[in-house]
C-alpha positions as MATLAB code, in Angstrom:
seq = 'MKKIKKKCLAVFLTLLLMETAVQAEGAPDDLYAQSAVLMDADTGRILFEKNGENEMPMASTTKIMTLLVTLLNADLEEEVAVSAYAASMPDVQLNIREGERYRLRDLCYSLMLESHNDSAVAIAEHVGGSVEGFAAMMNRKARELGCYHTYFITPNGLDAQDENGTHSTTAADLAQIMRRCMQEEEFLSITREPSWTFSDLDGTRTFTVNNKNAFLNMMEGALTGKTGFTNGAGYCYVGALERGKKRLIAVVLACGWPNHKTWKWSDTTKLMNYGLENFHKQTVGEDALALEPVRIENGQAEYVHLSVPVESRELLMKEDDVFQMDVLAPDTLPAPVEAGELVGTVVYYLNGEVMDLFPVCIQEDSPAIDYDWCLMQVLDRWIPGAQELISR';
ca = [
      50.415 -105.536  -57.640;
      52.708 -104.896  -60.569;
      51.755 -101.916  -62.616;
      52.860 -101.545  -66.229;
      53.123  -98.014  -67.532;
      50.819  -97.686  -70.504;
      50.879  -94.738  -72.624;
      47.475  -94.631  -73.845;
      47.495  -91.030  -75.032;
      50.197  -88.557  -75.709;
      48.834  -85.367  -77.319;
      51.101  -82.549  -78.196;
      49.421  -79.237  -79.155;
      51.419  -76.417  -80.832;
      49.189  -73.377  -80.544;
      48.782  -70.235  -82.373;
      48.651  -66.680  -80.983;
      45.238  -65.040  -81.305;
      44.967  -63.000  -84.468;
      44.022  -59.946  -82.558;
      47.035  -60.310  -80.094;
      50.097  -57.970  -80.448;
      53.120  -60.083  -80.507;
      55.317  -58.908  -77.661;
      59.310  -59.074  -78.223;
      59.538  -61.520  -75.089;
      59.453  -61.698  -71.410;
      60.323  -58.422  -69.483;
      63.974  -58.432  -68.767;
      64.319  -54.790  -67.527;
      62.249  -54.654  -64.437;
      63.227  -52.401  -61.633;
      61.872  -54.924  -59.014;
      64.495  -57.251  -57.493;
      61.642  -59.930  -57.266;
      58.586  -60.106  -59.501;
      55.839  -62.655  -60.573;
      53.057  -62.745  -63.019;
      50.368  -65.358  -62.371;
      47.261  -66.791  -64.061;
      44.702  -66.143  -61.362;
      42.459  -68.868  -62.639;
      44.989  -71.757  -62.439;
      47.728  -70.433  -60.093;
      50.292  -71.085  -63.028;
      53.174  -68.676  -62.792;
      53.665  -67.004  -66.411;
      56.717  -65.143  -65.533;
      59.085  -64.752  -62.511;
      62.139  -62.869  -61.744;
      63.716  -64.328  -58.354;
      59.964  -65.334  -57.667;
      61.123  -67.644  -54.740;
      63.460  -65.165  -52.819;
      62.224  -64.496  -49.444;
      61.863  -60.700  -48.861;
      60.072  -58.234  -46.668;
      56.780  -57.191  -48.246;
      55.614  -54.209  -46.202;
      51.947  -53.340  -46.304;
      51.079  -55.806  -48.992;
      50.850  -57.853  -45.796;
      47.424  -56.333  -45.355;
      45.814  -58.515  -48.027;
      46.224  -61.456  -45.659;
      45.062  -59.396  -42.726;
      41.976  -58.531  -44.549;
      41.400  -62.106  -45.716;
      41.806  -63.708  -42.207;
      39.409  -61.056  -40.904;
      36.703  -61.808  -43.427;
      37.123  -65.659  -42.838;
      36.954  -65.305  -39.138;
      34.907  -62.364  -38.076;
      31.577  -60.595  -38.680;
      32.246  -56.997  -40.187;
      29.555  -55.540  -37.977;
      31.433  -56.444  -34.726;
      32.462  -53.653  -32.359;
      36.221  -53.069  -31.850;
      37.785  -51.458  -28.887;
      41.111  -49.623  -29.364;
      44.044  -50.522  -27.186;
      46.832  -48.241  -26.105;
      49.275  -50.514  -28.188;
      47.142  -50.116  -31.391;
      46.964  -46.421  -30.926;
      50.608  -46.200  -30.624;
      51.440  -47.525  -34.094;
      53.765  -45.352  -36.247;
      52.569  -43.797  -39.449;
      50.687  -44.338  -41.594;
      47.914  -43.878  -38.963;
      44.283  -43.223  -38.761;
      45.005  -41.674  -35.405;
      42.626  -43.740  -33.554;
      42.695  -43.289  -29.704;
      42.758  -45.836  -26.763;
      39.287  -46.519  -25.619;
      37.605  -45.503  -28.740;
      35.041  -47.952  -30.296;
      34.760  -48.573  -34.059;
      32.741  -50.914  -36.323;
      35.142  -53.595  -37.696;
      34.034  -52.998  -41.276;
      35.131  -49.306  -41.075;
      38.626  -50.286  -39.807;
      38.871  -52.785  -42.757;
      38.465  -49.675  -45.126;
      41.005  -47.772  -43.257;
      43.344  -50.819  -43.492;
      43.074  -51.202  -47.212;
      42.285  -47.784  -48.610;
      44.842  -45.718  -46.727;
      46.905  -48.580  -45.232;
      46.594  -47.349  -41.561;
      48.903  -49.257  -39.289;
      46.895  -48.574  -36.104;
      43.790  -49.922  -37.575;
      45.695  -53.189  -38.644;
      46.732  -53.655  -35.095;
      43.203  -52.970  -33.623;
      41.704  -55.532  -36.172;
      44.247  -58.134  -35.292;
      43.806  -57.711  -31.437;
      40.073  -58.081  -31.841;
      40.104  -61.053  -34.337;
      43.042  -62.875  -32.836;
      43.024  -61.879  -29.205;
      46.342  -60.460  -29.687;
      48.974  -59.544  -32.335;
      50.712  -62.710  -31.832;
      47.461  -64.785  -31.995;
      46.497  -63.099  -35.086;
      49.724  -63.593  -36.720;
      49.411  -67.412  -36.006;
      46.102  -67.304  -37.814;
      47.894  -65.658  -40.768;
      50.598  -68.197  -40.842;
      48.119  -71.207  -40.585;
      46.163  -69.731  -43.554;
      49.503  -69.136  -45.544;
      50.312  -72.861  -45.024;
      46.905  -73.946  -46.066;
      47.412  -72.012  -49.315;
      50.759  -73.836  -49.767;
      52.846  -70.743  -49.036;
      55.713  -72.325  -47.239;
      58.219  -69.377  -47.621;
      55.932  -66.856  -45.856;
      56.326  -65.803  -42.333;
      53.916  -63.196  -40.621;
      54.756  -61.413  -37.513;
      52.751  -58.194  -37.825;
      49.289  -57.524  -39.278;
      50.554  -54.250  -40.985;
      53.779  -55.330  -42.544;
      56.211  -53.154  -40.491;
      59.608  -54.536  -40.764;
      60.088  -57.235  -37.894;
      62.116  -60.227  -36.809;
      61.565  -62.674  -34.087;
      63.171  -65.878  -32.860;
      61.547  -67.996  -35.697;
      62.364  -65.522  -38.465;
      61.802  -62.414  -40.457;
      58.442  -60.937  -41.488;
      58.700  -61.873  -45.136;
      57.196  -63.813  -48.109;
      58.091  -64.521  -51.675;
      56.585  -62.849  -55.041;
      55.290  -66.327  -55.709;
      53.552  -66.803  -52.344;
      52.213  -63.245  -52.292;
      50.390  -63.898  -55.664;
      49.023  -67.065  -54.278;
      47.554  -65.303  -51.316;
      46.048  -62.693  -53.628;
      44.632  -65.511  -55.754;
      42.671  -66.725  -52.607;
      41.700  -63.100  -51.743;
      40.111  -62.650  -55.154;
      37.601  -65.393  -54.271;
      36.040  -63.135  -51.671;
      33.512  -60.692  -53.088;
      33.771  -58.560  -49.722;
      37.549  -58.313  -50.312;
      37.107  -56.992  -53.843;
      34.278  -54.614  -52.719;
      36.447  -53.130  -49.961;
      39.563  -52.686  -51.970;
      37.882  -51.075  -54.990;
      35.963  -48.578  -52.917;
      37.159  -45.126  -53.992;
      36.394  -43.544  -50.583;
      34.631  -44.367  -47.275;
      33.339  -42.085  -44.558;
      32.600  -43.363  -41.035;
      32.494  -42.323  -37.401;
      33.551  -43.883  -34.120;
      30.540  -45.745  -32.436;
      30.110  -42.800  -29.990;
      29.831  -40.539  -32.971;
      32.504  -38.072  -31.644;
      34.879  -38.179  -34.541;
      34.375  -38.628  -38.292;
      36.821  -39.879  -40.849;
      37.008  -40.036  -44.780;
      39.554  -42.547  -46.126;
      40.491  -42.322  -49.771;
      41.742  -45.297  -52.011;
      45.668  -44.947  -52.614;
      45.826  -47.642  -55.029;
      46.484  -45.664  -58.194;
      46.835  -48.754  -60.471;
      42.852  -49.042  -60.254;
      42.858  -46.076  -62.669;
      45.941  -47.100  -64.720;
      44.718  -50.082  -66.725;
      41.339  -51.247  -68.002;
      40.054  -53.969  -65.875;
      42.178  -53.380  -62.829;
      40.454  -55.360  -60.082;
      42.285  -54.869  -56.831;
      45.690  -54.509  -55.151;
      47.704  -53.248  -52.283;
      50.699  -50.963  -52.137;
      53.550  -51.190  -49.398;
      56.698  -49.536  -48.371;
      59.197  -49.767  -45.534;
      62.869  -48.918  -45.388;
      63.643  -52.735  -45.369;
      61.215  -53.796  -48.184;
      61.256  -50.899  -50.483;
      58.402  -50.148  -52.662;
      56.097  -53.251  -53.211;
      52.894  -54.049  -54.999;
      50.338  -56.782  -55.482;
      47.569  -56.259  -57.823;
      45.069  -58.137  -60.067;
      43.592  -57.376  -63.507;
      40.678  -58.947  -65.568;
      40.282  -58.388  -69.171;
      38.200  -60.726  -71.455;
      38.895  -64.213  -70.268;
      42.192  -63.405  -68.806;
      42.675  -62.782  -65.054;
      46.242  -61.900  -64.047;
      48.145  -61.232  -60.751;
      51.389  -59.187  -60.636;
      53.683  -58.779  -57.689;
      56.729  -56.637  -57.541;
      58.894  -56.565  -54.354;
      61.851  -54.214  -53.697;
      60.919  -52.099  -56.591;
      63.073  -49.064  -55.674;
      63.327  -46.861  -52.728;
      62.732  -43.060  -52.444;
      62.641  -41.182  -54.788;
      61.506  -44.027  -57.075;
      57.974  -44.326  -55.953;
      56.479  -44.763  -59.546;
      58.692  -47.676  -60.434;
      56.196  -50.213  -59.003;
      53.491  -48.763  -61.473;
      55.775  -49.145  -64.467;
      56.892  -52.670  -63.648;
      53.210  -53.733  -62.811;
      52.099  -52.327  -66.189;
      54.881  -54.038  -68.058;
      54.090  -57.374  -66.421;
      50.288  -57.154  -67.032;
      50.781  -55.953  -70.716;
      53.253  -59.082  -71.044;
      50.471  -61.311  -70.075;
      47.743  -59.684  -72.183;
      49.824  -59.640  -75.266;
      51.603  -63.075  -75.140;
      49.040  -65.483  -73.718;
      45.587  -66.615  -74.904;
      42.927  -68.971  -73.467;
      43.258  -72.553  -74.604;
      41.183  -75.488  -73.614;
      43.236  -78.645  -73.005;
      42.421  -82.073  -71.891;
      38.957  -82.125  -73.409;
      39.474  -85.325  -75.384;
      37.389  -88.113  -73.956;
      39.398  -91.039  -72.683;
      38.050  -94.505  -73.869;
      40.070  -96.768  -71.486;
      40.389 -100.443  -72.468;
      38.897 -102.915  -69.901;
      41.593 -104.490  -67.701;
      41.897 -108.233  -67.595;
      41.612 -109.842  -64.103;
      43.753 -112.792  -63.238;
      41.917 -115.616  -61.432;
      38.902 -113.307  -61.355;
      35.155 -114.234  -61.353;
      34.787 -111.440  -63.923;
      37.419 -111.786  -66.640;
      37.436 -108.137  -67.314;
      36.554 -104.892  -65.518;
      36.032 -101.323  -66.805;
      38.046  -98.354  -65.746;
      36.809  -94.795  -64.905;
      38.605  -91.481  -64.620;
      37.100  -88.122  -63.782;
      39.276  -86.190  -66.410;
      38.505  -82.501  -66.458;
      39.236  -80.170  -69.255;
      41.274  -76.944  -68.366;
      41.321  -73.577  -69.769;
      44.955  -72.342  -69.549;
      46.756  -69.106  -70.508;
      49.431  -70.420  -73.100;
      51.930  -69.038  -75.272;
      52.725  -69.890  -78.819;
      55.353  -72.489  -77.889;
      53.701  -74.107  -74.919;
      53.222  -77.861  -75.183;
      50.550  -79.820  -73.480;
      50.610  -83.507  -72.988;
      48.248  -86.049  -71.334;
      49.401  -89.419  -70.323;
      47.495  -92.479  -68.796;
      49.458  -94.700  -66.369;
      47.415  -97.925  -65.977;
      47.876 -101.657  -65.543;
      47.356 -104.229  -68.313;
      46.248 -106.814  -65.851;
      45.170 -107.074  -62.139;
      45.127 -110.071  -59.765;
      41.686 -110.828  -58.196;
      40.063 -109.744  -55.982;
      39.298 -106.166  -57.120;
      36.514 -103.883  -55.916;
      34.670 -100.923  -57.488;
      36.310  -97.641  -56.706;
      39.736  -99.190  -56.242;
      42.480  -96.773  -57.457;
      44.651  -98.542  -59.972;
      46.252  -95.819  -62.073;
      46.597  -92.060  -62.828;
      46.025  -89.705  -65.782;
      48.816  -87.071  -65.764;
      48.555  -83.599  -67.411;
      51.872  -82.103  -68.402;
      52.802  -78.610  -69.460;
      56.116  -78.049  -71.062;
      57.228  -81.330  -69.393;
      56.109  -80.417  -65.923;
      53.190  -82.022  -64.088;
      50.225  -79.637  -63.789;
      47.553  -82.009  -62.712;
      46.676  -85.585  -61.765;
      43.438  -87.643  -61.883;
      42.791  -91.039  -60.430;
      41.929  -94.104  -62.497;
      39.546  -96.435  -60.645;
      37.744  -99.685  -61.147;
      34.178  -99.601  -62.035;
      32.889 -103.012  -60.860;
      33.857 -105.843  -58.397;
      35.643 -109.035  -59.567;
      36.067 -111.325  -56.519;
      38.708 -114.087  -56.942;
      37.489 -117.536  -58.147;
      36.686 -119.971  -55.287;
      34.899 -123.280  -54.773;
      31.493 -121.972  -54.424;
      31.787 -119.909  -57.569;
      33.101 -122.907  -59.628;
      30.316 -125.066  -58.120;
      27.608 -122.555  -59.233;
      29.211 -122.337  -62.830;
      28.871 -126.258  -63.049;
      25.421 -126.149  -61.838;
      24.399 -123.378  -64.160;
      25.663 -125.341  -67.053;
      23.568 -128.504  -66.307;
      20.586 -126.871  -64.669;
      19.970 -123.441  -66.184;
      18.830 -120.907  -63.594;
      20.344 -122.920  -60.759;
      22.060 -119.763  -59.155;
      18.828 -117.876  -59.140;
      16.886 -120.810  -57.547;
      19.561 -121.093  -54.836;
      19.787 -117.437  -54.123;
      16.002 -117.416  -53.399;
];
């Protein structure tokens, strides 16, 4: 079937900044981080990046995936037994001991609030059967999310390497993982808790863990986040913020080494403010498409109608962003055609890059003209209602 590109609609929108927004001088160009990303959490669009596709170690920011995989595959009321290997993890530790039993929920708070490496391994062994089994679950989830430049070896983010690669991700991938984490209310609840007190299941030891994510108190609307540091990764952070209709994710990797612990907060604040000050919500693609019927060659129906489930989108856009919507559809089609048959595409572009696709489908059947159909047309001309009588 020969398809002819038909540009039915090309709408270019030049948008104004909100009157209340403060115009920024431009994208941040003086970040400490070696790699950084700012993402629109609603659409996954990257609003700013600095080496956002570079594969780098990410330290304990790994633990956002550890918690996500746990939430999707286990009941937080389950009992976790501590192995000797889990108890042997280096700092930062909860200092759990071999043979102790804990509620999985409590270890998740330990994991996220104070970033305990021993709790991470205990969780991984419980949920995945082993650290290796759990890492495989983490990597499967990463692929499902389209994170093809991420490789997990450990559940706690300690620097590691094996025959398949190095424990690493990219700022863009880590932002995408956080975007998925934000869909889990339990994830948000755990990571926003100021402190959590719990005991082992035998009631012999009691712990209080306090939230070390200082960014939660730095900016209005801070939602969640996770810090990280290893000698290989440097200081890292992934965090999310919601203010008004804007939901932003910021990632900074290799954001200094000791004694520059505060650089990650400076960079994260700068990225978030860039998003808040330079982008506004704009609805695009809301124009209804009135597609012309398509002529059917040698068809029992001369024309058929087309349908397209076009959806409008709310995007964070800058003043100079340009949106375009094109329809790629045929002028004619050869019979036979069937309702639901895919015959074209509606394409959304932003600044010349494809951002979404929608199928164009036929709404009704049109079988090919054949002898029986021709006969019935002749009979109907001479004997009105002949088709109805014969069909009985």
